[in-house]
Tab-separated table of C-alpha atoms in Angstrom:
chain	number	residue	atom	x	y	z
A	39	MET	CA	155.169	126.337	67.240
A	40	SER	CA	153.878	124.369	64.235
A	41	GLU	CA	150.554	125.114	62.615
A	42	LYS	CA	149.450	121.522	63.273
A	43	PHE	CA	150.138	121.811	67.029
A	44	LEU	CA	148.310	125.136	67.172
A	45	LYS	CA	145.230	123.593	65.590
A	46	LYS	CA	145.296	120.788	68.178
A	47	MET	CA	145.462	123.338	71.002
A	48	ILE	CA	142.538	125.312	69.617
A	49	ALA	CA	140.467	122.134	69.208
A	50	ALA	CA	141.232	120.990	72.765
A	51	THR	CA	140.331	124.395	74.168
A	52	GLY	CA	137.061	124.334	72.265
A	53	ILE	CA	136.175	120.905	73.617
A	54	LEU	CA	136.982	122.066	77.154
A	55	LEU	CA	134.801	125.144	76.764
A	56	VAL	CA	131.859	123.060	75.447
A	57	ALA	CA	132.196	120.623	78.351
A	58	LEU	CA	132.289	123.513	80.835
A	59	LEU	CA	129.198	125.038	79.235
A	60	LEU	CA	127.336	121.726	79.478
A	61	VAL	CA	128.184	121.445	83.185
A	62	MET	CA	126.904	124.974	83.785
A	63	VAL	CA	123.631	124.203	81.956
A	64	VAL	CA	123.074	121.007	83.938
A	65	LEU	CA	123.681	122.807	87.232
A	66	ALA	CA	121.368	125.638	86.243
A	67	PHE	CA	118.456	123.354	85.431
A	68	SER	CA	118.998	120.671	88.085
A	69	PRO	CA	116.876	120.985	91.250
A	70	LYS	CA	118.689	122.159	94.311
A	71	GLU	CA	119.219	119.734	97.173
A	72	GLU	CA	116.510	121.428	99.224
A	73	GLU	CA	114.080	121.162	96.313
A	74	ARG	CA	114.887	117.484	95.859
A	75	SER	CA	114.335	116.845	99.562
A	76	LEU	CA	111.023	118.686	99.455
A	77	ALA	CA	109.877	116.706	96.429
A	78	GLU	CA	110.829	113.443	98.116
A	79	GLY	CA	108.993	114.498	101.277
A	80	ILE	CA	105.839	115.349	99.360
A	81	ALA	CA	105.982	112.012	97.565
A	82	PHE	CA	106.345	110.222	100.898
A	83	LEU	CA	103.370	112.044	102.415
A	84	GLU	CA	101.266	111.259	99.364
A	85	SER	CA	102.179	107.585	99.637
A	86	MET	CA	101.189	107.604	103.313
A	87	GLU	CA	97.902	109.300	102.464
A	88	LEU	CA	97.122	106.453	100.094
A	89	LYS	CA	97.344	104.061	103.042
A	90	LYS	CA	94.304	105.644	104.694
A	91	PRO	CA	91.114	103.624	104.199
A	92	SER	CA	88.975	104.784	101.321
A	93	LEU	CA	85.887	106.828	102.092
A	94	THR	CA	83.965	105.568	99.088
A	95	GLU	CA	82.396	102.145	98.787
A	96	PRO	CA	81.650	100.270	102.033
A	97	THR	CA	82.669	96.679	102.611
A	98	THR	CA	79.503	94.656	103.158
A	99	LEU	CA	79.926	92.258	106.052
A	100	PRO	CA	77.262	90.220	107.854
A	101	PRO	CA	75.990	91.550	111.184
A	102	VAL	CA	77.084	89.937	114.425
A	103	GLU	CA	74.625	88.282	116.734
A	104	GLN	CA	73.410	90.853	119.228
A	105	ASN	CA	73.656	89.892	122.874
A	106	THR	CA	70.205	90.727	124.213
A	107	ASP	CA	71.298	89.782	127.732
A	108	VAL	CA	73.463	92.899	128.005
A	109	TYR	CA	72.091	95.171	130.677
A	110	GLN	CA	70.048	98.143	129.524
A	111	PRO	CA	68.023	100.565	131.679
A	112	THR	CA	64.335	99.701	131.710
A	113	GLU	CA	62.898	102.334	134.026
A	114	PRO	CA	61.853	105.761	132.636
A	115	LEU	CA	64.589	108.325	132.944
A	116	ASP	CA	63.957	111.271	135.240
A	117	LEU	CA	65.857	113.880	133.261
A	118	PRO	CA	65.429	117.649	132.897
A	119	PRO	CA	63.326	118.571	129.842
A	120	GLU	CA	66.273	120.250	128.119
A	121	GLN	CA	68.315	117.060	128.332
A	122	LEU	CA	65.467	114.930	127.026
A	123	GLU	CA	65.155	117.407	124.165
A	124	LEU	CA	68.911	117.242	123.487
A	125	ALA	CA	68.810	113.441	123.404
A	126	GLN	CA	65.993	113.574	120.874
A	127	LYS	CA	67.910	116.048	118.730
A	128	ILE	CA	70.929	113.738	118.759
A	129	ARG	CA	68.765	110.853	117.561
A	130	ASN	CA	67.271	113.024	114.839
A	131	ASP	CA	70.694	114.301	113.698
A	132	GLU	CA	69.633	117.857	114.508
A	133	VAL	CA	72.844	118.695	116.331
A	134	ASP	CA	76.531	118.458	115.417
A	135	ILE	CA	77.591	115.658	117.754
A	136	TRP	CA	81.216	116.811	117.880
A	137	THR	CA	80.272	120.158	119.412
A	138	LEU	CA	78.964	118.296	122.466
A	139	PHE	CA	82.359	116.814	123.278
A	140	ASP	CA	83.888	119.157	125.831
A	141	ASP	CA	86.106	118.561	128.876
A	142	TYR	CA	86.621	114.863	128.147
A	143	VAL	CA	89.300	112.294	127.373
A	144	MET	CA	88.883	109.435	124.939
A	145	MET	CA	90.883	106.333	125.884
A	146	GLY	CA	91.116	103.134	123.910
A	147	ASP	CA	92.841	100.969	121.352
A	148	SER	CA	93.451	101.301	117.610
A	149	ARG	CA	89.751	101.570	116.908
A	150	ALA	CA	89.505	104.580	119.216
A	151	VAL	CA	92.595	106.046	117.522
A	152	GLY	CA	90.317	106.832	114.587
A	153	TYR	CA	88.638	109.607	116.568
A	154	TRP	CA	91.711	111.809	116.099
A	155	TYR	CA	93.234	110.093	113.061
A	156	TYR	CA	90.185	111.013	110.984
A	157	ASP	CA	90.094	114.507	112.513
A	158	PHE	CA	86.859	114.104	114.461
A	159	LEU	CA	88.412	115.000	117.822
A	160	PRO	CA	91.693	116.719	118.768
A	161	GLU	CA	94.590	114.342	119.257
A	162	GLU	CA	95.494	115.782	122.662
A	163	ARG	CA	92.108	114.636	123.981
A	164	CYS	CA	92.596	111.074	122.717
A	165	LEU	CA	94.930	108.977	124.860
A	166	THR	CA	94.680	106.033	122.516
A	167	GLY	CA	97.093	103.597	120.915
A	168	GLY	CA	97.274	100.553	118.698
A	169	GLY	CA	97.474	97.400	120.797
A	170	ASP	CA	96.349	99.190	123.969
A	171	THR	CA	94.380	97.489	126.736
A	172	ILE	CA	92.955	98.848	129.981
A	173	ARG	CA	96.436	98.453	131.492
A	174	ASN	CA	97.559	101.355	129.312
A	175	ILE	CA	95.342	103.636	131.373
A	176	GLU	CA	98.021	103.670	134.051
A	177	VAL	CA	100.674	104.320	131.383
A	178	ASN	CA	98.714	107.416	130.312
A	179	MET	CA	97.910	108.521	133.854
A	180	GLU	CA	100.189	111.571	133.897
A	181	ALA	CA	98.612	113.003	130.746
A	182	LEU	CA	95.146	112.114	132.021
A	183	LEU	CA	95.698	113.886	135.335
A	184	ALA	CA	97.011	116.957	133.518
A	185	LEU	CA	93.772	117.160	131.532
A	186	SER	CA	91.622	116.333	134.583
A	187	PRO	CA	88.505	115.773	132.447
A	188	LYS	CA	84.886	115.768	133.489
A	189	TYR	CA	84.229	112.694	131.323
A	190	ILE	CA	86.474	109.714	130.576
A	191	PHE	CA	85.414	107.371	127.770
A	192	LEU	CA	86.898	103.870	127.958
A	193	CYS	CA	86.746	102.256	124.516
A	194	TYR	CA	88.945	99.195	124.861
A	195	GLY	CA	88.420	95.503	124.341
A	196	ILE	CA	89.613	94.039	121.056
A	197	ASN	CA	93.122	93.459	122.452
A	198	ASP	CA	91.957	92.794	126.020
A	199	VAL	CA	89.944	89.774	124.898
A	200	SER	CA	92.689	88.226	122.762
A	201	ILE	CA	95.914	89.156	124.533
A	202	GLY	CA	95.625	86.610	127.353
A	203	PHE	CA	96.126	88.820	130.434
A	204	TRP	CA	92.735	87.702	131.768
A	205	ASP	CA	91.576	84.098	131.640
A	206	THR	CA	87.908	84.899	132.180
A	207	PRO	CA	85.560	87.839	131.666
A	208	GLU	CA	85.114	87.963	135.440
A	209	GLU	CA	88.840	88.542	135.995
A	210	TYR	CA	88.785	91.276	133.371
A	211	VAL	CA	85.855	93.211	134.810
A	212	GLU	CA	87.288	92.928	138.314
A	213	GLU	CA	90.417	94.741	137.148
A	214	MET	CA	88.344	97.203	135.128
A	215	MET	CA	86.260	98.157	138.171
A	216	GLN	CA	89.407	98.653	140.235
A	217	ILE	CA	90.832	100.926	137.557
A	218	ILE	CA	87.617	102.950	137.511
A	219	ASP	CA	87.735	103.297	141.308
A	220	ASP	CA	91.299	104.597	141.009
A	221	LEU	CA	90.314	107.084	138.298
A	222	GLU	CA	87.443	108.452	140.354
A	223	ALA	CA	89.713	108.763	143.382
A	224	LYS	CA	92.483	110.557	141.484
A	225	ILE	CA	90.139	112.837	139.515
A	226	PRO	CA	87.284	113.778	141.861
A	227	GLY	CA	84.086	114.658	140.038
A	228	THR	CA	84.976	112.789	136.869
A	229	THR	CA	82.460	110.448	135.217
A	230	VAL	CA	83.724	107.259	133.610
A	231	ILE	CA	81.797	105.880	130.641
A	232	VAL	CA	82.493	102.281	129.596
A	233	GLY	CA	81.696	101.473	125.979
A	234	SER	CA	80.862	97.892	125.109
A	235	ILE	CA	83.512	96.120	123.051
A	236	LEU	CA	82.853	96.538	119.338
A	237	PRO	CA	82.533	93.142	117.625
A	238	ALA	CA	85.052	91.440	115.418
A	239	ARG	CA	83.914	89.985	112.101
A	240	ASP	CA	85.235	87.476	109.595
A	241	PRO	CA	88.021	87.168	108.585
A	242	ALA	CA	89.286	88.497	111.953
A	243	PHE	CA	88.607	85.179	113.665
A	244	GLU	CA	91.392	83.636	111.606
A	245	LEU	CA	93.757	85.746	113.715
A	246	SER	CA	92.119	85.004	117.054
A	247	SER	CA	89.216	82.709	117.858
A	248	LYS	CA	89.080	84.411	121.284
A	249	TRP	CA	87.093	87.219	119.687
A	250	TYR	CA	84.110	84.889	119.638
A	251	ASN	CA	84.039	85.576	123.404
A	252	ILE	CA	83.399	89.327	123.027
A	253	PRO	CA	79.664	88.964	123.883
A	254	ASP	CA	80.591	87.199	127.140
A	255	PHE	CA	82.958	90.019	128.079
A	256	ASN	CA	80.305	92.596	127.274
A	257	LEU	CA	77.736	90.833	129.426
A	258	ALA	CA	80.147	90.696	132.361
A	259	LEU	CA	81.026	94.381	131.836
A	260	SER	CA	77.405	95.498	131.706
A	261	GLU	CA	76.506	93.614	134.871
A	262	ALA	CA	79.523	94.917	136.783
A	263	CYS	CA	78.819	98.496	135.666
A	264	ALA	CA	75.179	98.188	136.755
A	265	GLU	CA	76.232	96.887	140.172
A	266	ASN	CA	78.799	99.655	140.649
A	267	GLY	CA	76.858	102.607	139.288
A	268	VAL	CA	79.093	103.055	136.235
A	269	ILE	CA	77.627	104.193	132.921
A	270	PHE	CA	77.763	101.374	130.377
A	271	VAL	CA	77.031	102.082	126.712
A	272	ASN	CA	75.867	99.133	124.636
A	273	ASN	CA	77.184	99.433	121.063
A	274	ASP	CA	75.631	96.224	119.716
A	275	ALA	CA	72.664	97.915	118.029
A	276	ILE	CA	74.721	100.450	116.070
A	277	SER	CA	77.309	97.778	115.234
A	278	ASN	CA	74.575	95.767	113.550
A	279	GLU	CA	72.777	98.689	111.960
A	280	TYR	CA	75.983	100.025	110.431
A	281	ALA	CA	77.730	96.714	109.870
A	282	ASP	CA	78.847	97.817	106.401
A	283	TRP	CA	81.321	100.241	107.922
A	284	TRP	CA	83.818	97.617	109.114
A	285	GLN	CA	87.183	97.440	107.401
A	286	PRO	CA	87.973	94.335	105.304
A	287	ASP	CA	90.133	92.970	108.149
A	288	GLY	CA	86.981	92.552	110.258
A	289	ILE	CA	88.645	94.383	113.161
A	290	HIS	CA	88.891	98.077	112.429
A	291	ILE	CA	86.110	100.448	111.475
A	292	ARG	CA	85.693	102.940	108.692
A	293	PRO	CA	85.448	106.711	109.251
A	294	GLU	CA	81.727	106.671	108.496
A	295	PHE	CA	81.017	104.692	111.676
A	296	TYR	CA	82.542	107.189	114.114
A	297	PRO	CA	79.674	109.721	114.219
A	298	TYR	CA	77.236	106.951	115.129
A	299	TRP	CA	79.590	105.631	117.788
A	300	ALA	CA	80.048	109.146	119.192
A	301	LYS	CA	76.281	109.724	119.260
A	302	ASN	CA	75.822	106.494	121.205
A	303	LEU	CA	78.449	107.493	123.767
A	304	MET	CA	76.956	110.951	124.233
A	305	LEU	CA	73.468	109.496	124.658
A	306	GLY	CA	74.963	107.224	127.315
A	307	ILE	CA	76.094	110.260	129.314
A	308	ILE	CA	72.762	112.054	128.958
A	309	GLU	CA	70.540	109.079	129.690
A	310	GLY	CA	72.857	107.986	132.467
A	311	GLY	CA	72.088	111.260	134.182
A	312	ALA	CA	75.678	112.541	134.091
A	313	TYR	CA	75.464	115.221	131.409
A	314	GLU	CA	76.057	118.795	132.535
């Protein structure tokens, strides 16, 4: 074997050893597959978190015209003193409103989804969904019957008005009252609370001009509830007072609005004489 060939062999072996060492270093300092997957998952969750509405500056939007024709009780309420006191505490923010929600189910559309999405109420108590209308109540009936709640809050409307299932407010409330009759028959002792439809605001009307009819639907709902002994909660006043807490789309609401909405619903139960 020549000296020249031997030198070539030694050089080649050295190169091979250096390459092998480099591979070992890269493997040692490269993240494992599980670590890479975890990092990617964390990045995904962080990106999703950024999609939540900000809790900082409100979007100032003009108030909607309040429908003063919507039915409201005018006679003094004959309530036990402790319930009158509780209602006053709620108004004065002297009680944590969320502790009063017990043995209930919240039902509604994407705006009602916020009750669990923003961690105000447990998700299992919120049978809500984006795009839902009152016809989704039947879809959720099995879960509703399993919970068998004392109180059922119906917070629908934004899709009901625009989707086109009902040509008139009268047709809508007729179906609503039938649904409520069915709920009361299937869950004896339950109390159904109908919340007025929260308003839409500009620029929402660019998507559907039908939302201009929300006050007409609310009037028909309030009258039908009064005639049938169903608790109706008018949300117009709080919607105007806290108009800044609408999202820029003019449809959805910011997290800051939910405590006021919840207070209004709870006052509806108490002043409707159904709180126990």
